[in-house]
Coordinates of C-alpha atoms in Angstrom, one line a residue:
M399 CA 96.3 113.3 138.1
T400 CA 92.0 112.5 137.2
N401 CA 90.7 112.7 134.1
D402 CA 88.8 116.2 134.7
E403 CA 92.6 117.7 136.2
K404 CA 93.9 116.2 133.5
R405 CA 96.3 118.6 130.3
S406 CA 98.3 118.6 127.7
L407 CA 102.0 119.5 128.5
T408 CA 104.3 122.5 127.1
L409 CA 106.5 124.4 126.4
R410 CA 107.1 125.4 130.2
D411 CA 106.6 121.5 131.7
V412 CA 109.9 120.7 129.1
S413 CA 111.9 123.3 130.0
E414 CA 110.9 123.7 134.3
A415 CA 111.7 119.6 134.1
S416 CA 115.5 120.2 131.9
G417 CA 116.2 123.2 133.7
V418 CA 116.7 125.7 130.0
S419 CA 114.7 128.6 128.8
E420 CA 111.6 127.8 126.7
M421 CA 113.3 129.5 124.0
T422 CA 116.4 126.6 123.9
V423 CA 113.4 124.1 124.3
S424 CA 111.7 125.6 121.7
R425 CA 115.3 125.3 119.3
V426 CA 116.2 121.6 120.2
L427 CA 112.5 120.3 119.5
R428 CA 112.6 122.7 116.2
N429 CA 116.5 121.2 115.7
R430 CA 117.2 125.0 114.7
G431 CA 119.8 126.8 116.5
D432 CA 122.9 127.0 117.4
V433 CA 122.1 124.3 121.3
S434 CA 125.2 122.3 122.6
N435 CA 125.0 118.5 122.4
A436 CA 124.5 118.9 126.3
T437 CA 122.1 120.8 126.7
R438 CA 120.2 119.2 123.3
E439 CA 119.9 115.8 125.2
R440 CA 118.6 117.3 128.6
V441 CA 116.0 118.7 127.0
L442 CA 116.0 115.0 125.0
R443 CA 115.8 113.3 127.9
A444 CA 113.0 116.4 129.6
A445 CA 110.5 115.9 127.2
K446 CA 110.6 111.9 126.4
E447 CA 110.1 111.3 130.1
L448 CA 107.6 113.4 130.4
G449 CA 105.6 112.3 127.1
Y450 CA 106.2 116.0 125.9
V451 CA 104.9 115.8 121.7
P452 CA 105.0 119.5 119.6
N453 CA 102.2 121.2 118.5
K454 CA 103.1 121.2 115.3
I455 CA 99.8 122.6 114.5
A456 CA 101.3 125.7 115.8
G457 CA 104.5 125.9 114.4
A458 CA 101.8 125.9 111.2
L459 CA 100.2 128.1 111.5
A460 CA 103.1 130.6 111.4
S461 CA 104.9 128.7 108.4
Q462 CA 101.4 127.1 106.7
R463 CA 103.1 124.1 106.2
V464 CA 103.4 120.8 108.4
N465 CA 106.1 118.3 107.7
L466 CA 103.6 115.4 106.9
V467 CA 103.5 113.6 103.6
A468 CA 100.2 113.1 101.8
V469 CA 100.1 109.8 100.3
I470 CA 96.7 108.6 98.7
I471 CA 96.9 104.9 97.6
P472 CA 93.5 102.8 96.0
S473 CA 94.4 100.2 98.4
L474 CA 95.6 98.4 100.6
S475 CA 94.6 95.0 100.3
N476 CA 96.3 95.0 97.3
M477 CA 100.2 93.4 97.8
V478 CA 101.1 96.0 95.2
F479 CA 100.8 99.0 97.6
P480 CA 102.7 97.8 100.8
E481 CA 105.3 97.6 98.5
V482 CA 105.4 101.5 97.5
L483 CA 104.8 102.1 100.9
G484 CA 107.8 100.9 101.9
G485 CA 109.7 102.5 99.4
I486 CA 108.4 105.7 100.6
S487 CA 109.1 105.1 104.2
Q488 CA 112.1 103.9 104.2
V489 CA 113.1 107.6 101.9
L490 CA 111.1 109.9 104.6
E491 CA 112.9 108.1 107.5
D492 CA 116.2 109.9 106.9
T493 CA 114.1 113.2 107.1
E494 CA 112.0 115.4 108.9
L495 CA 109.1 114.0 106.8
Q496 CA 106.4 111.6 107.8
P497 CA 104.4 110.0 105.0
V498 CA 100.5 110.4 106.2
V499 CA 97.9 107.3 104.3
G500 CA 94.7 107.7 102.8
V501 CA 93.4 105.4 101.1
S502 CA 90.4 105.2 97.6
D503 CA 89.2 102.0 97.3
Y504 CA 89.7 103.5 93.6
L505 CA 86.7 105.7 93.2
P506 CA 87.1 109.0 91.9
E507 CA 84.7 110.7 94.3
K508 CA 86.3 108.9 97.7
E509 CA 89.7 110.2 96.4
E510 CA 88.5 113.7 95.7
K511 CA 87.8 113.4 99.5
V512 CA 90.7 112.1 101.0
L513 CA 92.5 114.8 98.8
Y514 CA 90.5 117.5 100.0
E515 CA 91.2 116.4 104.0
M516 CA 94.2 116.0 103.4
L517 CA 95.3 119.4 101.1
S518 CA 92.7 121.0 104.7
W519 CA 96.6 120.1 107.1
R520 CA 98.8 122.1 105.1
P521 CA 101.2 119.4 104.3
S522 CA 105.0 119.9 102.6
G523 CA 103.7 117.1 99.4
V524 CA 101.3 114.8 98.0
I525 CA 102.5 111.3 96.9
I526 CA 99.1 109.9 95.0
A527 CA 98.6 106.8 92.8
G528 CA 97.5 106.9 88.3
L529 CA 97.2 110.3 86.6
E530 CA 93.8 110.2 86.3
H531 CA 91.4 112.3 88.8
T532 CA 88.1 114.6 88.8
E533 CA 88.4 117.9 87.6
A534 CA 87.7 118.7 91.3
A535 CA 91.2 116.8 92.3
R536 CA 93.5 117.9 89.9
A537 CA 91.8 121.3 90.5
M538 CA 92.8 121.2 94.2
L539 CA 96.7 119.7 93.5
N540 CA 97.0 122.4 90.9
A541 CA 95.9 125.2 94.0
S542 CA 98.2 123.9 96.5
G543 CA 100.9 125.1 96.5
I544 CA 103.2 122.1 97.5
P545 CA 105.4 119.3 95.5
V546 CA 102.7 116.4 94.1
V547 CA 104.1 112.9 92.5
E548 CA 101.7 111.3 90.7
I549 CA 103.1 107.5 90.9
M550 CA 103.0 103.9 89.2
D551 CA 102.3 105.6 85.6
V552 CA 103.8 107.6 83.0
D553 CA 101.8 107.4 80.4
G554 CA 100.2 111.0 80.2
K555 CA 100.2 114.3 80.9
P556 CA 101.3 115.0 85.6
V557 CA 100.0 118.2 87.6
D558 CA 104.1 118.3 88.1
T559 CA 106.2 115.6 88.6
M560 CA 105.7 111.7 87.7
V561 CA 107.2 108.2 88.3
G562 CA 106.6 105.3 87.3
I563 CA 106.4 102.9 84.5
S564 CA 104.7 102.6 81.2
H565 CA 101.6 100.3 81.4
R566 CA 101.3 100.8 76.9
R567 CA 105.3 99.8 77.1
A568 CA 104.3 97.1 79.3
G569 CA 102.0 95.5 78.0
R570 CA 103.2 95.6 74.4
E571 CA 106.9 93.8 75.9
M572 CA 104.5 91.2 76.8
A573 CA 102.3 91.1 73.5
K574 CA 106.2 91.1 72.3
A575 CA 107.7 88.2 74.5
I576 CA 104.4 85.6 73.9
L577 CA 104.4 85.5 70.3
K578 CA 108.1 85.4 70.0
A579 CA 107.5 82.5 71.8
G580 CA 105.4 81.1 68.9
Y581 CA 102.3 81.2 70.5
S582 CA 99.1 82.3 68.9
N583 CA 95.7 81.8 70.6
I584 CA 95.3 83.5 73.1
G585 CA 93.5 84.6 76.3
F586 CA 93.2 87.3 78.4
L587 CA 92.3 87.6 81.6
G588 CA 91.3 90.8 84.2
T589 CA 89.5 93.1 86.1
K590 CA 86.9 95.0 85.1
M591 CA 88.2 98.6 83.7
P592 CA 86.5 101.3 83.9
L593 CA 88.0 102.9 86.6
D594 CA 91.6 99.8 86.8
H595 CA 93.9 103.3 84.2
R596 CA 97.0 100.8 84.5
A597 CA 95.3 98.0 84.2
R598 CA 93.6 99.1 80.9
K599 CA 96.7 100.8 79.3
R600 CA 98.5 97.8 79.8
F601 CA 95.2 95.8 77.8
E602 CA 96.1 98.8 75.1
G603 CA 99.3 98.4 74.8
F604 CA 99.2 94.6 74.4
T605 CA 96.3 94.3 72.0
E606 CA 98.5 96.8 70.2
A607 CA 101.2 94.8 69.4
L608 CA 98.9 91.8 68.5
A609 CA 97.2 93.5 66.0
K610 CA 100.5 94.7 64.1
N611 CA 101.8 90.8 64.1
G612 CA 97.9 90.4 62.2
V613 CA 96.8 88.4 66.0
E614 CA 93.1 89.2 67.9
I615 CA 92.5 87.7 71.5
Q616 CA 90.1 85.0 71.3
E617 CA 88.6 85.2 74.4
K618 CA 88.2 88.0 77.3
E619 CA 87.4 87.5 81.1
F620 CA 86.6 89.8 82.7
Y621 CA 85.4 90.0 86.5
S622 CA 85.3 92.4 89.6
G623 CA 86.5 92.9 93.0
G624 CA 89.9 92.0 94.7
S625 CA 92.2 90.2 93.1
A626 CA 92.2 86.1 94.2
L627 CA 93.4 83.5 93.2
A628 CA 89.3 81.5 93.2
K629 CA 88.6 84.6 90.7
G630 CA 92.0 83.1 88.4
R631 CA 90.4 79.0 88.7
E632 CA 86.9 80.6 87.8
M633 CA 87.4 82.7 84.8
T634 CA 90.3 80.5 83.5
A635 CA 87.6 77.3 83.8
A636 CA 85.2 79.2 82.5
M637 CA 87.4 80.8 79.1
L638 CA 89.1 76.7 78.7
E639 CA 85.3 76.0 78.7
R640 CA 84.9 77.9 75.8
N641 CA 87.9 77.6 73.9
P642 CA 90.1 74.9 74.4
E643 CA 92.3 75.8 71.4
L644 CA 93.3 78.2 73.5
D645 CA 97.4 78.3 73.8
F646 CA 98.6 80.8 75.6
L647 CA 96.5 82.9 78.7
Y648 CA 97.3 86.6 79.9
Y649 CA 96.5 88.1 83.2
S650 CA 96.4 91.7 84.2
N651 CA 97.4 90.5 87.7
D652 CA 99.7 88.1 89.3
M653 CA 97.3 86.6 92.2
I654 CA 94.5 86.1 89.4
G655 CA 97.1 84.2 87.2
A656 CA 98.6 82.2 90.1
G657 CA 94.4 80.8 90.6
G658 CA 95.1 80.0 86.3
L659 CA 98.2 78.5 87.1
L660 CA 97.3 76.0 89.7
Y661 CA 93.6 75.6 88.2
L662 CA 96.0 74.2 84.6
L663 CA 97.8 72.2 86.8
E664 CA 95.1 70.1 88.8
K665 CA 93.5 69.4 85.2
G666 CA 97.0 67.9 84.3
Y667 CA 97.5 70.7 81.3
H668 CA 101.6 70.8 80.5
V669 CA 102.7 74.1 81.6
P670 CA 104.1 75.7 79.3
G671 CA 104.2 72.8 75.9
E672 CA 100.2 73.2 76.3
I673 CA 99.6 76.0 77.5
G674 CA 101.3 79.4 78.7
L675 CA 100.6 81.6 81.2
A676 CA 101.6 85.0 82.7
G677 CA 100.6 87.4 84.7
F678 CA 101.7 91.5 86.3
N679 CA 103.4 92.9 88.9
G680 CA 106.5 90.4 89.9
V681 CA 104.9 89.5 93.3
E682 CA 107.2 87.5 95.7
L683 CA 104.6 86.3 98.2
L684 CA 104.0 83.9 94.9
Q685 CA 107.6 82.2 94.2
G686 CA 106.4 79.6 96.6
L687 CA 104.1 77.6 93.8
P688 CA 104.5 74.7 91.8
R689 CA 105.9 76.3 89.2
Q690 CA 106.8 80.2 88.4
L691 CA 104.2 82.3 87.1
A692 CA 106.2 84.5 84.5
T693 CA 105.4 87.6 84.6
M694 CA 106.8 91.8 84.7
D695 CA 107.8 93.4 88.0
A696 CA 106.2 96.8 88.3
C697 CA 109.2 98.6 90.1
R698 CA 107.3 99.0 93.2
R699 CA 109.8 100.0 95.6
E700 CA 111.8 102.0 93.5
I701 CA 108.8 104.3 92.4
G702 CA 108.4 104.2 96.2
A703 CA 111.5 105.3 97.1
K704 CA 112.0 107.9 94.1
A705 CA 108.6 110.1 94.8
A706 CA 109.8 110.4 98.5
E707 CA 113.3 111.6 97.2
I708 CA 111.2 114.4 94.9
I709 CA 109.0 115.2 97.8
A710 CA 112.4 116.1 100.1
A711 CA 114.6 117.7 97.4
R712 CA 111.5 120.2 97.0
V713 CA 110.6 120.5 100.2
N714 CA 114.6 121.9 100.1
G715 CA 113.9 124.5 97.6
E716 CA 115.6 121.4 94.6
D717 CA 115.0 121.4 90.7
T718 CA 113.6 117.6 89.8
D719 CA 113.3 115.9 86.5
M720 CA 109.2 116.5 85.6
I721 CA 109.6 112.4 84.6
T722 CA 111.1 109.9 85.8
E723 CA 109.8 106.5 84.5
L724 CA 111.3 103.5 84.7
T725 CA 111.7 99.6 82.9
P726 CA 110.4 97.1 84.3
K727 CA 111.5 93.8 83.5
I728 CA 109.9 90.3 82.2
S729 CA 110.5 87.3 83.9
F730 CA 110.0 84.3 82.0
G731 CA 109.3 82.3 84.9
D732 CA 108.4 78.4 84.3
T733 CA 105.4 79.1 82.1
L734 CA 106.7 81.1 79.0
K735 CA 108.7 79.3 76.9
R736 CA 112.1 81.2 75.8
R737 CA 113.0 81.3 72.4

């Protein structure tokens, strides 16, 4: 068949190939109605051999919905979010729903644009990272008439439902562990935080817990761009050059924390006796470091799975909780003393 002769396959093509009516083909492909197993297998085999794909848009014209779940995340390069997507996919693969991913690059205006495009396809639900959105984005989510799950954070008010951890609580718990271990001259290294709201909340919780114990952060170092090992090395070197008396470094994520750890070991620092350090996220990739970095697991896969469960339940008309808060635990590793 030439390019000029190509055309889209239709239900009639599958009907003729399988020897059953178009109505029966439709029932089988939509998994509706009472159809014998033999007939169902014959139709599915014919559709597969032909390469037929149902026109979901046509069905959506009647139902006003397609079996897609819009998933909007800030980044695919950040190792946090692939694990979230893994949890979502694992749950949805047992349903008729399929995730479709959009990336905002931590930019509110881009998130708004991605959300607009995805909602125009009338998905069955939305899973979106964070609680902070533009007014227009919140208006679209409120008016969508579909289940919305905001993920990764519970420090705020959701549009509909939310699944995540309290980042303020995570920051407070890490500060308490650091103080309990006997450290007092503390530096903080992290992202520039106007757009990284979850890192900002951890920082707020961290400084709040320190202040309650009469301790202030001695040094701060911030960066923009990706969370890379090289950034961690550079920031750690600069901070210790300014203040060599620091005895603990708290990093906003594990990647820069790993860079800091490698720098300290290279320079001959005794970790965690002379100086301790900790990150955040519990990235498994870093378990091959010479020393295990102290960190806190952000419950990424569990968050994705729970969000998908909520969407699937709501699509089926079931009630769900508005707030699902998961509790991360500190992993002391080899860089944070226990007392």
